[in-house]
Amino acid sequence: MGTMSGPADAVDALDAGGVIVIPTDTVYGLAARPTLPDAVKRIFEVKERPDERALPVLGGSIDPLREVALLDEVALRLAERFWPGPLSLVLPRAAGFDHPLGGTDDGTVAVRIPAFDATLDLLTHTGPLAVTSANRSGAPPAVTVDEARAALGDAIDVFIDGGRVGGAPSTVVTLVGPPRVLRAGALAAEAIEEVLGAPLA
């Protein structure tokens, strides 16, 4: 069964193509390096679900995410206002970031900086990670590391304990085409529209 460890062990496991469990601001997540296709594939295998929906990428700050997504002026305005926080942005991929993350290959990627100190600290050590909820497909999400261990056990290389987590999921907004909400969440559409200076589609 995977070990309870810290950032250094997490980096070693990720570099070796492993899948780890990390806390986020809403649930515990399965995480792997988005640049390692076999590791990303393993996330879907651990969850026991087909890769129909692409994984988002979490970062600890804006600069590392520039290598993942194309952050234009509009994206940067939203990022500077709401990150870290419950806003996921679907953006065109950055030049050279052509790694498979599941879903259809439409040239986009969802990115976010979570508002949770334990996750931010870890991401400063690891760099951006592809992340999804740490549970078997169809099962309730894990909000403690013990729940994640009970659900996933030997499939995980390293577990990072950040205490109990929980909360509403992030609001997902696409900036590919007219800005619009793909998933309602913790951040109100009105707050996003205020920054945009225009209504969402």
XYZ file of C-alpha atoms in Angstrom:
201
model
C 0.000 0.000 0.000
C 1.281 3.495 -0.811
C 3.110 5.415 1.857
C 2.171 8.607 3.680
C 4.882 10.991 2.545
C 5.957 14.556 1.888
C 6.814 16.666 -1.156
C 10.202 15.061 -1.859
C 8.697 11.572 -2.019
C 5.856 12.911 -4.157
C 8.313 14.387 -6.666
C 10.259 11.109 -6.845
C 7.074 9.102 -7.426
C 5.792 11.517 -10.073
C 9.126 11.580 -11.903
C 9.023 7.782 -12.036
C 5.611 7.900 -13.726
C 3.647 7.219 -10.575
C 0.202 8.302 -9.458
C -0.149 9.999 -6.088
C -3.033 11.198 -3.918
C -3.041 14.860 -2.929
C -5.433 17.136 -1.047
C -7.183 19.874 -2.991
C -9.543 22.594 -1.826
C -12.583 20.391 -2.514
C -11.655 16.674 -2.489
C -8.616 14.424 -2.460
C -7.284 13.965 -5.958
C -5.354 11.507 -8.076
C -2.384 13.312 -9.591
C 0.273 12.595 -12.203
C 2.629 14.543 -14.411
C 0.631 15.759 -17.430
C 3.725 15.338 -19.607
C 3.899 11.562 -18.974
C 1.166 9.844 -21.035
C 1.510 6.477 -19.302
C 1.036 8.121 -15.904
C -2.065 9.963 -17.122
C -3.413 6.701 -18.544
C -2.847 5.068 -15.176
C -5.097 7.653 -13.493
C -8.013 6.463 -15.626
C -7.133 2.839 -14.894
C -7.075 3.508 -11.145
C -10.467 5.228 -11.363
C -11.790 2.341 -13.475
C -13.419 4.636 -16.001
C -12.901 5.345 -19.711
C -10.981 8.480 -20.579
C -14.008 10.290 -21.985
C -13.386 13.542 -20.124
C -10.034 15.286 -20.164
C -8.190 15.848 -16.908
C -7.640 19.423 -15.716
C -4.190 20.658 -14.774
C -3.533 22.343 -11.430
C -0.610 24.710 -10.888
C 0.874 26.528 -7.931
C 1.259 29.859 -9.744
C 0.530 31.436 -13.113
C 3.987 31.176 -14.679
C 4.231 27.347 -14.723
C 0.756 27.170 -16.255
C 1.944 29.283 -19.207
C 3.684 26.118 -20.452
C 0.327 24.310 -20.350
C -2.229 26.858 -21.558
C -2.335 30.038 -23.611
C -3.161 32.739 -21.064
C -4.217 35.766 -23.069
C -5.158 39.162 -21.655
C -8.701 38.072 -20.743
C -7.493 34.894 -19.061
C -4.893 36.826 -17.095
C -7.486 39.319 -15.847
C -9.613 36.476 -14.518
C -6.611 34.616 -13.129
C -5.284 37.657 -11.292
C -8.710 38.293 -9.768
C -9.794 34.762 -8.853
C -6.661 32.620 -8.473
C -5.971 30.943 -6.167
C -9.639 30.065 -6.079
C -12.615 28.138 -7.429
C -12.343 29.120 -11.105
C -11.226 26.663 -13.785
C -10.446 28.155 -17.191
C -10.666 26.164 -20.403
C -8.062 27.661 -22.727
C -6.155 26.835 -25.890
C -3.135 24.694 -25.161
C 0.263 26.348 -25.086
C 2.536 25.724 -28.054
C 4.237 22.371 -27.586
C 1.847 21.107 -24.916
C 0.345 18.252 -26.897
C 0.224 15.591 -24.196
C -2.895 13.386 -24.018
C -5.118 14.113 -21.011
C -8.141 12.062 -22.043
C -11.277 13.289 -23.754
C -11.323 14.522 -27.318
C -8.207 16.144 -28.703
C -9.685 19.601 -29.312
C -6.567 21.608 -28.527
C -7.830 22.890 -25.179
C -6.971 22.305 -21.539
C -8.624 23.268 -18.232
C -6.307 24.930 -15.717
C -6.642 26.241 -12.171
C -4.696 27.359 -9.106
C -6.428 25.916 -6.021
C -6.940 27.951 -2.866
C -5.598 25.448 -0.343
C -2.242 25.929 1.341
C -1.250 22.259 1.437
C -1.917 21.872 -2.297
C -0.164 25.105 -3.221
C 2.890 24.100 -1.218
C 3.021 20.720 -2.925
C 2.582 22.235 -6.413
C 5.531 24.571 -5.850
C 7.660 21.429 -5.499
C 6.080 19.286 -8.213
C 5.070 21.774 -10.885
C 1.691 21.476 -12.668
C -0.169 18.194 -12.224
C -3.060 16.503 -14.003
C -5.625 15.876 -11.275
C -9.022 14.237 -10.831
C -10.962 13.050 -7.786
C -9.399 10.168 -5.846
C -12.219 7.654 -5.994
C -13.396 4.739 -8.085
C -15.778 5.724 -10.841
C -19.275 6.249 -9.433
C -18.139 6.176 -5.789
C -18.320 9.170 -3.416
C -15.283 11.465 -3.455
C -12.735 11.204 -0.658
C -12.525 14.161 1.731
C -9.860 12.647 4.008
C -6.668 10.826 3.130
C -7.942 7.759 5.021
C -10.978 7.616 2.715
C -8.666 7.803 -0.296
C -6.473 5.025 1.092
C -9.491 2.827 1.758
C -10.763 3.368 -1.785
C -7.528 3.049 -3.737
C -4.958 1.295 -1.537
C -2.155 -0.428 -3.430
C -2.892 1.418 -6.682
C -1.287 4.578 -5.274
C 2.432 5.222 -4.836
C 2.316 8.138 -2.363
C -0.412 9.718 -0.215
C -0.145 13.352 0.905
C -2.228 14.189 3.994
C -3.695 17.696 4.095
C -6.405 17.085 6.657
C -10.124 17.083 5.944
C -11.155 18.986 2.821
C -14.479 19.783 1.212
C -16.501 22.432 -0.525
C -18.297 23.292 -3.731
C -16.534 22.453 -6.996
C -14.939 25.160 -9.082
C -16.865 27.106 -11.676
C -15.631 26.094 -15.134
C -15.507 28.828 -17.778
C -14.333 28.396 -21.346
C -12.568 31.251 -23.072
C -12.436 29.357 -26.364
C -14.981 31.313 -28.345
C -17.389 33.579 -26.461
C -16.795 33.204 -22.693
C -19.381 30.895 -21.167
C -19.921 28.740 -18.091
C -19.457 25.021 -18.689
C -20.141 24.079 -15.071
C -21.696 26.212 -12.356
C -19.781 26.087 -9.099
C -18.524 28.035 -6.114
C -17.803 31.230 -8.064
C -20.860 33.194 -9.173
C -21.216 34.028 -12.850
C -21.908 37.641 -11.899
C -18.444 37.999 -10.371
C -16.863 36.720 -13.583
C -18.984 39.059 -15.711
C -17.877 42.004 -13.590
C -14.246 41.320 -14.462
C -15.034 40.639 -18.114
C -17.116 43.795 -18.397
C -19.613 41.830 -20.470
C -22.209 39.071 -19.963
C -21.257 35.455 -20.386
C -22.705 33.683 -23.391
